[in-house]
mmCIF file with all atom_site columns, C-alpha atoms and ligand atoms in Angstrom:
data_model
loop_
_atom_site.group_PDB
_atom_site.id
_atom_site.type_symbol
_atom_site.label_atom_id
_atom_site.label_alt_id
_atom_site.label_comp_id
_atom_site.label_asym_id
_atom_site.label_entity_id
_atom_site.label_seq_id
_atom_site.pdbx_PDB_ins_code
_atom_site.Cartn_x
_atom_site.Cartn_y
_atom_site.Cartn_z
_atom_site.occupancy
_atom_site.B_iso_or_equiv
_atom_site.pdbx_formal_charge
_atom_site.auth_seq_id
_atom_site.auth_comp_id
_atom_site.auth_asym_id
_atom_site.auth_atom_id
_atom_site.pdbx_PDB_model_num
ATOM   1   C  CA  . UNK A 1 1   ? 76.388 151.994 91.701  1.00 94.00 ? 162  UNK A CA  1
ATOM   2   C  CA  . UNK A 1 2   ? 79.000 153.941 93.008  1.00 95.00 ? 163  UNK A CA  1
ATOM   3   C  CA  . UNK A 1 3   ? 81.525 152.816 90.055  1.00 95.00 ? 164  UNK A CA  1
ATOM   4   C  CA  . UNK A 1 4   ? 79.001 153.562 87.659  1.00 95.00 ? 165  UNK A CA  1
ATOM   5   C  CA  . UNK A 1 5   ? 78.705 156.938 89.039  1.00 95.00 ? 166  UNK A CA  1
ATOM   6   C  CA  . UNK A 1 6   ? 82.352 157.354 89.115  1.00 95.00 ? 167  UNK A CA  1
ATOM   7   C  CA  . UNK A 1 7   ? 82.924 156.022 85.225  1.00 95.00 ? 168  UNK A CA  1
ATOM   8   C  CA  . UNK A 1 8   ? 80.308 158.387 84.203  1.00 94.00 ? 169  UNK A CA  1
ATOM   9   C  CA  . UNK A 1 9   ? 80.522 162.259 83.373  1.00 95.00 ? 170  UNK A CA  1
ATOM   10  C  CA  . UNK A 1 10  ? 77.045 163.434 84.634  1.00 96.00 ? 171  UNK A CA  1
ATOM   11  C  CA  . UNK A 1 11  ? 77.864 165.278 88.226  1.00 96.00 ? 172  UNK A CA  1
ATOM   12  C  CA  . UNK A 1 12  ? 75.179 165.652 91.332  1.00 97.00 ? 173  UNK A CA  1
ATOM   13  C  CA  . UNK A 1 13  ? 75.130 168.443 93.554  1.00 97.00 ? 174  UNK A CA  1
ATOM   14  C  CA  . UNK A 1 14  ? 73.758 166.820 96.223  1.00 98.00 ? 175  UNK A CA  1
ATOM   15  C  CA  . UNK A 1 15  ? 73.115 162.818 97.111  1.00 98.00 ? 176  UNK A CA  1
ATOM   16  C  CA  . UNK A 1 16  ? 70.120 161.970 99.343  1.00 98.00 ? 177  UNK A CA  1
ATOM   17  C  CA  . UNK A 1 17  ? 70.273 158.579 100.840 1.00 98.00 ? 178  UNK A CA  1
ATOM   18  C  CA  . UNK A 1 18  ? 66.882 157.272 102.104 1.00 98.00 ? 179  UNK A CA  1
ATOM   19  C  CA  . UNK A 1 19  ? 67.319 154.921 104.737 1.00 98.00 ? 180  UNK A CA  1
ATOM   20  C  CA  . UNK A 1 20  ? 68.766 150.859 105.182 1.00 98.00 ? 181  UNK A CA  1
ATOM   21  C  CA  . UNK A 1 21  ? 72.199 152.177 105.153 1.00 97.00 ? 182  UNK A CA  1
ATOM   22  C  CA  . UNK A 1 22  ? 73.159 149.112 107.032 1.00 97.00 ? 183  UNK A CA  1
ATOM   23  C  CA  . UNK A 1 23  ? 71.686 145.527 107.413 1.00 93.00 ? 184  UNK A CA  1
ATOM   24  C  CA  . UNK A 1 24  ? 73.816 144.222 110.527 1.00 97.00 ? 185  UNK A CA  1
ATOM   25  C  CA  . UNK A 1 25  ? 72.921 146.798 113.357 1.00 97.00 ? 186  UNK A CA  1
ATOM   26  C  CA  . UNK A 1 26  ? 77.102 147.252 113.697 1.00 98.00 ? 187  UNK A CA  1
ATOM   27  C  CA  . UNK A 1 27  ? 78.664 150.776 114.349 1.00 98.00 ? 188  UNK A CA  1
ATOM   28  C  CA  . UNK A 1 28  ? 81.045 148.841 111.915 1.00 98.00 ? 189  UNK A CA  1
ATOM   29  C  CA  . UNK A 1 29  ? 79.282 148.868 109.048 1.00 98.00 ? 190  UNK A CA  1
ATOM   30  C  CA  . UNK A 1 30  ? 78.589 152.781 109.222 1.00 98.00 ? 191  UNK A CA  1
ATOM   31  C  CA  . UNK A 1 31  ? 81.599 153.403 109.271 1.00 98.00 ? 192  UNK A CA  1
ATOM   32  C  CA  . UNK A 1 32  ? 81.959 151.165 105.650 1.00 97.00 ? 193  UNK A CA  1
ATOM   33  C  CA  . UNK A 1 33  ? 79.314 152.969 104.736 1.00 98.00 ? 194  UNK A CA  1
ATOM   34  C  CA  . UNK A 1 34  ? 81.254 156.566 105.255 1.00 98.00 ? 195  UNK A CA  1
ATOM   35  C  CA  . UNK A 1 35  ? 84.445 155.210 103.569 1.00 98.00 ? 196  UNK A CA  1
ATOM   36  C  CA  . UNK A 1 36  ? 82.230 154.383 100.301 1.00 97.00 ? 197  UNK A CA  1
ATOM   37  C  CA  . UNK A 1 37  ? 80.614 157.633 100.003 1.00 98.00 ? 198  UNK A CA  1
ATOM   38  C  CA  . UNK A 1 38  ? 82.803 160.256 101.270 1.00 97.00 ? 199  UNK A CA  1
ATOM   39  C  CA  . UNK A 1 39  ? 84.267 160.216 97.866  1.00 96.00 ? 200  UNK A CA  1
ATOM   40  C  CA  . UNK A 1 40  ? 81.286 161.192 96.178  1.00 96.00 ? 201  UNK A CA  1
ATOM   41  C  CA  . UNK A 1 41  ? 82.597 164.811 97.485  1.00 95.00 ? 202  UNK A CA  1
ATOM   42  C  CA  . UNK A 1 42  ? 79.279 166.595 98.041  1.00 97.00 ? 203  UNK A CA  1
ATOM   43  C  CA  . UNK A 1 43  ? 76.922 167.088 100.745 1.00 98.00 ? 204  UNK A CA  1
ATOM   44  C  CA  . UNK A 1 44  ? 75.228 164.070 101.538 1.00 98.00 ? 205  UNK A CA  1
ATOM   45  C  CA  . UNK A 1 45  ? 71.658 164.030 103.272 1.00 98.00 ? 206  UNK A CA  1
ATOM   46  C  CA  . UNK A 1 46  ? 70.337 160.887 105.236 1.00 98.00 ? 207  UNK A CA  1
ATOM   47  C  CA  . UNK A 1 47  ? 67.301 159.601 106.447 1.00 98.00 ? 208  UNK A CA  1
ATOM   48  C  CA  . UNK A 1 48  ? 67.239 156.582 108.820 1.00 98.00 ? 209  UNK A CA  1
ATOM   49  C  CA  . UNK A 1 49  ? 65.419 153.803 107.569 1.00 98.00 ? 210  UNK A CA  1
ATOM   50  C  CA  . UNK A 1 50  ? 63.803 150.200 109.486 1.00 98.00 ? 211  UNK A CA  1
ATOM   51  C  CA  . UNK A 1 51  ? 67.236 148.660 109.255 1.00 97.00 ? 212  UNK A CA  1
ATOM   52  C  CA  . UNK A 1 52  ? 69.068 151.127 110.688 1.00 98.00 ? 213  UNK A CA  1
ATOM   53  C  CA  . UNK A 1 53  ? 70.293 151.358 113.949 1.00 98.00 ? 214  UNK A CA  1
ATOM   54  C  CA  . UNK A 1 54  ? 69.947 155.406 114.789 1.00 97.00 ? 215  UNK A CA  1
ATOM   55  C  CA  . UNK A 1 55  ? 72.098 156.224 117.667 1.00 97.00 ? 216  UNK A CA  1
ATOM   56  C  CA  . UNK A 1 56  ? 74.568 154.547 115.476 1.00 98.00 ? 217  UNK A CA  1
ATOM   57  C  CA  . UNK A 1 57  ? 73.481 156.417 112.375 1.00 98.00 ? 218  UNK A CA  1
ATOM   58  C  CA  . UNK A 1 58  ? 73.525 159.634 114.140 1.00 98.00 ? 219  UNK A CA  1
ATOM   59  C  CA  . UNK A 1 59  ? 77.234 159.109 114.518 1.00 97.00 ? 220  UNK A CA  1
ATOM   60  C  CA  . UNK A 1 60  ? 78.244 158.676 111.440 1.00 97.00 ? 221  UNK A CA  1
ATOM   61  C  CA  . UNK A 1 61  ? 75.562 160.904 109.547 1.00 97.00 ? 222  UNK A CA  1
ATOM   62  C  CA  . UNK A 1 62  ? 75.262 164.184 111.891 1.00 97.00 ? 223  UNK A CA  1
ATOM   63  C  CA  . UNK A 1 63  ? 79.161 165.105 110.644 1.00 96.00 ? 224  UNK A CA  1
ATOM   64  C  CA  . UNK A 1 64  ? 79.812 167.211 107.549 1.00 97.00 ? 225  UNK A CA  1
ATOM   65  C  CA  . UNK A 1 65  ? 79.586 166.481 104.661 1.00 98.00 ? 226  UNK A CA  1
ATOM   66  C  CA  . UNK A 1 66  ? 76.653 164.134 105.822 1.00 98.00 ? 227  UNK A CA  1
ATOM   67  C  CA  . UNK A 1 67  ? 73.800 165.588 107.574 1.00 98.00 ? 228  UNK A CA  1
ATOM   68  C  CA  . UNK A 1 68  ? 71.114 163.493 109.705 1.00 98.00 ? 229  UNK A CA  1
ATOM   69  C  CA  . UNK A 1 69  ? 66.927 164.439 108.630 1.00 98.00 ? 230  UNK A CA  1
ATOM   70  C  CA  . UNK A 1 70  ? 68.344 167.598 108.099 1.00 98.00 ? 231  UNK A CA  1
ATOM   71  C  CA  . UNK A 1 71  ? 67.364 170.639 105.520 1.00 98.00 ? 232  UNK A CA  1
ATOM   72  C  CA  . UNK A 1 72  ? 69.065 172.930 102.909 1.00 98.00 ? 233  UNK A CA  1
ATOM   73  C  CA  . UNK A 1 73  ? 67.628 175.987 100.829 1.00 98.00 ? 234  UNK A CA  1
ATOM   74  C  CA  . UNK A 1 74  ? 68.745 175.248 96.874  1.00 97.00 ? 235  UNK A CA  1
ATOM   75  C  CA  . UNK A 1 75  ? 68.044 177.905 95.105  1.00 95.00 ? 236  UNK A CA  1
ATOM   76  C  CA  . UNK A 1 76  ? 64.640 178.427 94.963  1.00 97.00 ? 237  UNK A CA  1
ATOM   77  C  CA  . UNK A 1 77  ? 64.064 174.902 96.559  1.00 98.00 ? 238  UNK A CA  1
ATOM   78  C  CA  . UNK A 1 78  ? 64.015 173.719 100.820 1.00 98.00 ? 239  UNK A CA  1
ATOM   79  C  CA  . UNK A 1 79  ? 65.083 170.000 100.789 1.00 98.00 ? 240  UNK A CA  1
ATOM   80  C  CA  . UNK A 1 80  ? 63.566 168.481 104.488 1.00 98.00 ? 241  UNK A CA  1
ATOM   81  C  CA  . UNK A 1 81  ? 65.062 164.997 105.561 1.00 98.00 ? 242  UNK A CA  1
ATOM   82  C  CA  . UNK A 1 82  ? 61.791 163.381 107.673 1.00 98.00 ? 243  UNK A CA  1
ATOM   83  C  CA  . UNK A 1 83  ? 62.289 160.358 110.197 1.00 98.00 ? 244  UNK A CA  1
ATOM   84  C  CA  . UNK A 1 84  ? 59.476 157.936 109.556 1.00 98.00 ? 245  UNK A CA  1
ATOM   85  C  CA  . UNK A 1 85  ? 60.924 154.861 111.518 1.00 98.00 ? 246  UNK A CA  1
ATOM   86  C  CA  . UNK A 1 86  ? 59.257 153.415 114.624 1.00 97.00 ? 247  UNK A CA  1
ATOM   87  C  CA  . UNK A 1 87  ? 61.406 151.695 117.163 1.00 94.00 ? 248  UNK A CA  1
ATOM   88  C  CA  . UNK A 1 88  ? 61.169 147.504 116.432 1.00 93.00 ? 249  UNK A CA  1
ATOM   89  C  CA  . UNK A 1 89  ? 58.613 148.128 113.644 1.00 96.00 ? 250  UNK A CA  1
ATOM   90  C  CA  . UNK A 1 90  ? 59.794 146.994 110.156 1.00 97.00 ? 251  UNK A CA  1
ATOM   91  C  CA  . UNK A 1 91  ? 56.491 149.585 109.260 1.00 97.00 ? 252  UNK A CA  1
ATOM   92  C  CA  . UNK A 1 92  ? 56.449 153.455 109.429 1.00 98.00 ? 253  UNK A CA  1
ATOM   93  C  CA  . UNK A 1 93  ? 54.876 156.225 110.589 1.00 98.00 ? 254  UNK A CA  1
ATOM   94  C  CA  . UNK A 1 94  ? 55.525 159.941 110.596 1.00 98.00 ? 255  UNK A CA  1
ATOM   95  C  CA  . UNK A 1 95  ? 55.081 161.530 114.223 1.00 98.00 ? 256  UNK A CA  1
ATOM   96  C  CA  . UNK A 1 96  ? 53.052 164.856 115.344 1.00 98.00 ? 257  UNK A CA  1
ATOM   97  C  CA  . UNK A 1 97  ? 56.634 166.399 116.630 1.00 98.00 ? 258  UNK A CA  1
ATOM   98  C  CA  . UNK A 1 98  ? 58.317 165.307 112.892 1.00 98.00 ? 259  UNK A CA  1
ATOM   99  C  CA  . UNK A 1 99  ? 55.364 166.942 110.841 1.00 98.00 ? 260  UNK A CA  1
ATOM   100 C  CA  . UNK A 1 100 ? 55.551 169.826 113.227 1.00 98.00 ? 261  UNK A CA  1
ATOM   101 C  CA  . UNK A 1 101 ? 59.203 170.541 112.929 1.00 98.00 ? 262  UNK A CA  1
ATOM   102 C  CA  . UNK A 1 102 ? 58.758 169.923 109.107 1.00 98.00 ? 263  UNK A CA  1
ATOM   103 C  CA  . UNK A 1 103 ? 56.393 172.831 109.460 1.00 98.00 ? 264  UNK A CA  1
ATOM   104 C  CA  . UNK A 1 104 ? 58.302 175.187 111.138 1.00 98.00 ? 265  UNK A CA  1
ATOM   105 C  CA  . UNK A 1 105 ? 61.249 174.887 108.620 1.00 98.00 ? 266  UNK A CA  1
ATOM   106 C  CA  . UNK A 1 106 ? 58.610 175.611 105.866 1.00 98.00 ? 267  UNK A CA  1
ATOM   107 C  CA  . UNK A 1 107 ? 57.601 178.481 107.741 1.00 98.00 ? 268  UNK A CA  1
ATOM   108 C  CA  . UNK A 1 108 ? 60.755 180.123 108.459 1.00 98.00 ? 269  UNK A CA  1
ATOM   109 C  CA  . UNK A 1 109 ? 62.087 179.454 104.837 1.00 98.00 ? 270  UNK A CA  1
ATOM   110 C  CA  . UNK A 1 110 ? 61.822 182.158 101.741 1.00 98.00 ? 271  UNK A CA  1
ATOM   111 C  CA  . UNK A 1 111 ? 62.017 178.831 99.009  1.00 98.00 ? 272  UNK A CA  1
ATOM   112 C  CA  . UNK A 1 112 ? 59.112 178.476 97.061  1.00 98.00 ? 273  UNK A CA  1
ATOM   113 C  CA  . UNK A 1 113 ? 59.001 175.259 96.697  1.00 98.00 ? 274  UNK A CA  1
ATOM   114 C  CA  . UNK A 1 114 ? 59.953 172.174 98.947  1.00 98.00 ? 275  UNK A CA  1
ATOM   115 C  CA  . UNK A 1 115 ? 61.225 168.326 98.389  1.00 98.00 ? 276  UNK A CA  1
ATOM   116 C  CA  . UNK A 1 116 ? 60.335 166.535 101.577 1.00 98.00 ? 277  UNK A CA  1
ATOM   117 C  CA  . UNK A 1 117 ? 62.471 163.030 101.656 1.00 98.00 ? 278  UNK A CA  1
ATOM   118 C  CA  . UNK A 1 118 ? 62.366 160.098 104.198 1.00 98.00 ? 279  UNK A CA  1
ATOM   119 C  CA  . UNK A 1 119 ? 62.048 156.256 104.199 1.00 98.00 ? 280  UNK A CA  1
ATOM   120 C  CA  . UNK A 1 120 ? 58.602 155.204 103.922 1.00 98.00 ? 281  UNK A CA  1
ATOM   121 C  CA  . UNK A 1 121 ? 55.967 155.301 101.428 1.00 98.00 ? 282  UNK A CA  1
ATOM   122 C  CA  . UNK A 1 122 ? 53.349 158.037 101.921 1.00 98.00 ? 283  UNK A CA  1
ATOM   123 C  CA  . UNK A 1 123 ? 51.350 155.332 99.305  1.00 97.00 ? 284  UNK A CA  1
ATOM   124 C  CA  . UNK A 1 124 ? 50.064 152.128 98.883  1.00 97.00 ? 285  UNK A CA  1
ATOM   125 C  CA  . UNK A 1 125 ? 51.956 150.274 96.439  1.00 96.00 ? 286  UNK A CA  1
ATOM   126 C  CA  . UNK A 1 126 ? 49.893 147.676 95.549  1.00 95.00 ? 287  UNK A CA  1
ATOM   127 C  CA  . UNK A 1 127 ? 51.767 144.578 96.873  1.00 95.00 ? 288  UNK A CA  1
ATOM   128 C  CA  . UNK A 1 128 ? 50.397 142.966 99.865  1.00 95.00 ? 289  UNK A CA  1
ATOM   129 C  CA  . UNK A 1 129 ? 53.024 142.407 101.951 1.00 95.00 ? 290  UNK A CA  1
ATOM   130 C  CA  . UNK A 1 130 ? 55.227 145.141 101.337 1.00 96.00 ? 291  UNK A CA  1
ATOM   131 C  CA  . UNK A 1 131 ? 52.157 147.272 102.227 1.00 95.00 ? 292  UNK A CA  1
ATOM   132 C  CA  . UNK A 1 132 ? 51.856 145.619 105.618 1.00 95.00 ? 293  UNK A CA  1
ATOM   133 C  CA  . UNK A 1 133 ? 55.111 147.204 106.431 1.00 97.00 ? 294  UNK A CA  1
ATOM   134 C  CA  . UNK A 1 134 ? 54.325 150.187 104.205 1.00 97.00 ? 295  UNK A CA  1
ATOM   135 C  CA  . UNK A 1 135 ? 53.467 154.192 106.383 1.00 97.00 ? 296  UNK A CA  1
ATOM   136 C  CA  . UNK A 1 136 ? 50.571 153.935 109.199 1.00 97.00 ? 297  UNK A CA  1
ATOM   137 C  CA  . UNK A 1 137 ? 49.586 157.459 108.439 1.00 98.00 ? 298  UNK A CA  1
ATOM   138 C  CA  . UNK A 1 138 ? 50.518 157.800 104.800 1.00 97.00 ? 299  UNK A CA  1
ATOM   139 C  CA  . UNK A 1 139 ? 47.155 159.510 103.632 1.00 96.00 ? 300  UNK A CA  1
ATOM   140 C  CA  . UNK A 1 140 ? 47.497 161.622 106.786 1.00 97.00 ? 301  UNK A CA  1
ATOM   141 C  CA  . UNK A 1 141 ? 50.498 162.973 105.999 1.00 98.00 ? 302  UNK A CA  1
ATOM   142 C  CA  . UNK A 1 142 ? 50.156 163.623 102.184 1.00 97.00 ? 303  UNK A CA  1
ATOM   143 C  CA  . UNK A 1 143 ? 46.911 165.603 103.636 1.00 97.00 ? 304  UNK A CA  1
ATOM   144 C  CA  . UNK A 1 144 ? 49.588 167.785 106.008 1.00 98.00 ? 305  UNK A CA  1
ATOM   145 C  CA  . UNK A 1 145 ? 51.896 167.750 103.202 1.00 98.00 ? 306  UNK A CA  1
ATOM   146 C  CA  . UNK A 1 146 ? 49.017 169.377 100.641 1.00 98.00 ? 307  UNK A CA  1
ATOM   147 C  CA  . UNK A 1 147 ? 48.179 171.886 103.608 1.00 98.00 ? 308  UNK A CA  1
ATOM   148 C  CA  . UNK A 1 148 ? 51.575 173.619 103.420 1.00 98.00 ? 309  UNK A CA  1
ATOM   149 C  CA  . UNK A 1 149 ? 51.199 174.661 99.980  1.00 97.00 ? 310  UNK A CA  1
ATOM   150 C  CA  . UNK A 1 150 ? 54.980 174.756 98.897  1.00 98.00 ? 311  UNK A CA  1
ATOM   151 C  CA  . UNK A 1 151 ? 55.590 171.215 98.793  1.00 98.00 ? 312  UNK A CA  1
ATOM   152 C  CA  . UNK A 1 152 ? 56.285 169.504 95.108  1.00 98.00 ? 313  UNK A CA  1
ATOM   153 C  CA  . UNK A 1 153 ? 58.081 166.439 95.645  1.00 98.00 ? 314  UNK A CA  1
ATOM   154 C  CA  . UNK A 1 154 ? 58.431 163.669 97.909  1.00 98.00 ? 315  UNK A CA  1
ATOM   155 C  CA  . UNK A 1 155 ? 61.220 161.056 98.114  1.00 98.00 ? 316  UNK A CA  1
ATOM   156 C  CA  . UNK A 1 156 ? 61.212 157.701 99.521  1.00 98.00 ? 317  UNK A CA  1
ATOM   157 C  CA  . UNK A 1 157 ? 63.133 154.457 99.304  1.00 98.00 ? 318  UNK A CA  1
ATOM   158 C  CA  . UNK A 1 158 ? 61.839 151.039 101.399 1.00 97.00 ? 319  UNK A CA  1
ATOM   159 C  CA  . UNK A 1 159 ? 59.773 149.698 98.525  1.00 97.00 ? 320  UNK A CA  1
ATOM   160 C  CA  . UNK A 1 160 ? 62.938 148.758 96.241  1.00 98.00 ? 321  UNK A CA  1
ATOM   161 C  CA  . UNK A 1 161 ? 61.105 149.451 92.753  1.00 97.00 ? 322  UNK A CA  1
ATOM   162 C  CA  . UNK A 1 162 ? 60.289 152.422 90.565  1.00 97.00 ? 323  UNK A CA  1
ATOM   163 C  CA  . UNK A 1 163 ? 57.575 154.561 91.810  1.00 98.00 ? 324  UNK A CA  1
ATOM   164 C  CA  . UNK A 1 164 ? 56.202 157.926 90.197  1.00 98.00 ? 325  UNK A CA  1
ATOM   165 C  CA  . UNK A 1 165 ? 52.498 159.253 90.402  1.00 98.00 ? 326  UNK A CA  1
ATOM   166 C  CA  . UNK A 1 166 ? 50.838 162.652 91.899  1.00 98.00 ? 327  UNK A CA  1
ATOM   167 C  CA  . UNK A 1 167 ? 48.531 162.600 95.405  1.00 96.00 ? 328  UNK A CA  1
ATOM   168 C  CA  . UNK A 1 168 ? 46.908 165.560 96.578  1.00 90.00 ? 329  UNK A CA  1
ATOM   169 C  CA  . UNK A 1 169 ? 49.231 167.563 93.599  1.00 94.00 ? 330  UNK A CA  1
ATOM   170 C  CA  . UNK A 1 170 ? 52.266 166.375 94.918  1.00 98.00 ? 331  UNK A CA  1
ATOM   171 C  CA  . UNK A 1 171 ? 54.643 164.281 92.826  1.00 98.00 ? 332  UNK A CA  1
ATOM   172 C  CA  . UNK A 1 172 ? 55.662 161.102 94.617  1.00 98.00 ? 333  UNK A CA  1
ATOM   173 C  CA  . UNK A 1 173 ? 58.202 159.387 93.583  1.00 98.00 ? 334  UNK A CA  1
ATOM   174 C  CA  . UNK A 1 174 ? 60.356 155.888 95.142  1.00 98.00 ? 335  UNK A CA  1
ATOM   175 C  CA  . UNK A 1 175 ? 63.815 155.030 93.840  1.00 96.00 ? 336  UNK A CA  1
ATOM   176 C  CA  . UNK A 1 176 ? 64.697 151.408 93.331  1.00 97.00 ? 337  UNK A CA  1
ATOM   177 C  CA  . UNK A 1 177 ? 67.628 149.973 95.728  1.00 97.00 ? 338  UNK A CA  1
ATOM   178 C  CA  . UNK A 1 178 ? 71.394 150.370 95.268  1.00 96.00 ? 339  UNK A CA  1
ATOM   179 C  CA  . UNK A 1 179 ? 71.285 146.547 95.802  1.00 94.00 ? 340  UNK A CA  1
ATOM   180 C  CA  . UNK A 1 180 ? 68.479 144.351 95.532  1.00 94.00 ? 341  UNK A CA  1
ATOM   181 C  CA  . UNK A 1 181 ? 64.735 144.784 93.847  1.00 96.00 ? 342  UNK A CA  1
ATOM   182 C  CA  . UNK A 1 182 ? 61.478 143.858 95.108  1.00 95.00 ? 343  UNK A CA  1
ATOM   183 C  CA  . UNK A 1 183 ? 58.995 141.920 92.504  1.00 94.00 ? 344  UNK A CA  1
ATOM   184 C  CA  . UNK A 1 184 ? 56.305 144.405 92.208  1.00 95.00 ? 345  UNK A CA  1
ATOM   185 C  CA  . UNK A 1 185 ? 51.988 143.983 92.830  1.00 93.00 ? 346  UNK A CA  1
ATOM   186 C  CA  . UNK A 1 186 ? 53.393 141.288 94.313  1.00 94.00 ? 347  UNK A CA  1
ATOM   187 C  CA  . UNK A 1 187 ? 51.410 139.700 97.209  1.00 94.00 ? 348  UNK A CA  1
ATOM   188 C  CA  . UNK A 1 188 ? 54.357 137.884 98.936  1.00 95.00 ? 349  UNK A CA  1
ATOM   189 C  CA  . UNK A 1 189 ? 57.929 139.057 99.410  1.00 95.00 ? 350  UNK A CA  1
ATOM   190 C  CA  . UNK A 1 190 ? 59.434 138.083 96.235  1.00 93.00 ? 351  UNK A CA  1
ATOM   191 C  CA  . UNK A 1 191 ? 62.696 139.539 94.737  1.00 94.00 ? 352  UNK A CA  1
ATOM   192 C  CA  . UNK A 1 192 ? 62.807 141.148 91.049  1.00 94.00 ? 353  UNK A CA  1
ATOM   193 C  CA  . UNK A 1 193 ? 65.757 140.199 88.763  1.00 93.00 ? 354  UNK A CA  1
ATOM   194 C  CA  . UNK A 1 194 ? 66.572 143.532 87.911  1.00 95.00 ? 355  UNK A CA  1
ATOM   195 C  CA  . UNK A 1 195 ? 69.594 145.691 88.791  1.00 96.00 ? 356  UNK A CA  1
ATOM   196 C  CA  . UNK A 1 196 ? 70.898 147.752 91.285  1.00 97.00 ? 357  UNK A CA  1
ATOM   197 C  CA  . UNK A 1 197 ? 69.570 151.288 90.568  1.00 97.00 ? 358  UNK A CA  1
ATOM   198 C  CA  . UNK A 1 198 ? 69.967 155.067 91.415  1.00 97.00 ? 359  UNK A CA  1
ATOM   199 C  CA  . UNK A 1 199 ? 67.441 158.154 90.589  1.00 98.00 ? 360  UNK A CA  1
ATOM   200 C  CA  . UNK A 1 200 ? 69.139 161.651 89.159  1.00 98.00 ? 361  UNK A CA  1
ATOM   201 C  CA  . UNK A 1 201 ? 66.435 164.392 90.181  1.00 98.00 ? 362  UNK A CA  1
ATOM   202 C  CA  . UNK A 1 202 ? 66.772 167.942 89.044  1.00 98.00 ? 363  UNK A CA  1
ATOM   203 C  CA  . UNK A 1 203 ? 65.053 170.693 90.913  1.00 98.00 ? 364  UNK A CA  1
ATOM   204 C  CA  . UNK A 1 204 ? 63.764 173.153 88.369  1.00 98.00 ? 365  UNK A CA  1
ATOM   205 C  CA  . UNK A 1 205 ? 63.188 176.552 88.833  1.00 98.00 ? 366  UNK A CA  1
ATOM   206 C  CA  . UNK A 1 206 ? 59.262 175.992 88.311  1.00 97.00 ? 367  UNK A CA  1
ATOM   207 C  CA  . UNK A 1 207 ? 58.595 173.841 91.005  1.00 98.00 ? 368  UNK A CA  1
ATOM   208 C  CA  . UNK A 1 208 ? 58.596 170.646 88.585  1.00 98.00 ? 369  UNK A CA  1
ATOM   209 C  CA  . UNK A 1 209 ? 61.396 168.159 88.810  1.00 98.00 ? 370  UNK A CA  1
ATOM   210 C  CA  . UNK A 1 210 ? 63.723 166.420 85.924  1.00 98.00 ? 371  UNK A CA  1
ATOM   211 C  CA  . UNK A 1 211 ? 63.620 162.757 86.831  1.00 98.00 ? 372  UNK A CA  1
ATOM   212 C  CA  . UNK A 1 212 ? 65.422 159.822 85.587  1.00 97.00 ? 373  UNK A CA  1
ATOM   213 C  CA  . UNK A 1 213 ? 66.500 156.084 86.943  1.00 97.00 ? 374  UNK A CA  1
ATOM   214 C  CA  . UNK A 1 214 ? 69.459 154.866 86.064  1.00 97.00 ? 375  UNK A CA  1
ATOM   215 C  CA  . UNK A 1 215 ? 69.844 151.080 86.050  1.00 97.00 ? 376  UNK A CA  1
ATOM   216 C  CA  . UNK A 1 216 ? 73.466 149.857 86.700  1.00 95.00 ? 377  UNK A CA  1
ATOM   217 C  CA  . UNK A 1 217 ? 73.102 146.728 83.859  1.00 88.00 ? 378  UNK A CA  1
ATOM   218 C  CA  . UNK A 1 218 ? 76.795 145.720 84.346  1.00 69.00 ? 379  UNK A CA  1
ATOM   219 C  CA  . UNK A 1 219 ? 76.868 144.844 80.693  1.00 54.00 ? 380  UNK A CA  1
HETATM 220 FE FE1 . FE2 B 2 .   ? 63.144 149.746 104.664 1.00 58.17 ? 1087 FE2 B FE1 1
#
């Protein structure tokens, strides 16, 4: 993915990573991680996923240019990085103190519109087993989400597919995996034949976003 990015002329501003950075729990492979990206030469915002390992994460992620569930004003856009993990739970769930904080950035920020991104799906995807480890609380939180008026967008990664519909007005939308895919409405875990993938997303001045995945086909 990264090649492809690098062999092709369209630019990002900003990368947002959504969690699984790793797979081994090693401080080692963070730090593989930072070699990879750092020369992608932007600001890079994380979000700590079930595989990760976050005292580990923190490490890497909390120095510039990568930032740890953190926010940024663009424009006339907040980005918010949310933590949805739960400690020895492959599942998620977004806490009272999370939603809270999430508020308080809202509050305290002039943007007009907001892109909330973290790990888990707020949604049922419609695959059995992937829903078993899908958000506790999703319908909760879209509900919180609605409440504060200003958010448009939500990001999340976990499901390894394509994902793009609108709850409560919000677009929702799940980018497939930099590595493997999941086989989707599938009732067991199965694995799709289809290709590492990455999502361009452009914030528009509207509140609407520009949205494209780009498969990496190797042809
Ligand atoms: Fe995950």
């Amino acid at each position: 993915m990264l090649d492809h990015y690098a062999d092709n002329d369209w630019r990002a501003e900003r990368a947002v990573i959504t969690g699984d950075l790793i797979q081994d729990d090693s401080a080692a492979a963070y730090d593989r991680f930072r070699e990879l990206l750092l020369p992608l030469n932007m600001r890079m915002h994380c979000v700590p996923g079930n595989h990760d390992v976050r005292h580990l994460m923190r490490k890497v992620c909390c120095a510039p240019p990568f930032s740890y569930c953190a926010f940024e004003e663009i424009g006339d856009w907040l980005i918010v990085g949310l933590d949805s993990c739960v400690r020895g739970s492959a599942g998620g769930r977004v806490g009272a103190d999370e939603l809270e904080r999430l508020a308080d950035v809202v509050a305290q920020s002039p943007s007009s519109h907001v892109m909330v991104f973290l790990h888990h799906p707020p949604v049922a995807m419609g695959s059995a087993w992937l829903d078993s480890v899908g958000m506790q609380n999703g319908e909760e939180v879209l509900h919180y989400l609605e409440a504060l008026q200003k958010v448009r967008l939500v990001v999340f990664g976990h499901v390894h597919q394509p994902y793009d519909a609108v709850h409560s007005g919000i677009r929702v939308l799940a980018t497939p995996s930099t590595c493997r895919q999941f086989l989707p409405a599938s009732e067991d875990f199965a694995v799709d034949n289809r290709p590492p993938a990455y999502r361009r997303i452009s914030l528009l001045p509207d509140g609407t976003c520009e949205t494209e995945i780009i498969w990496i086909d190797n042809e």
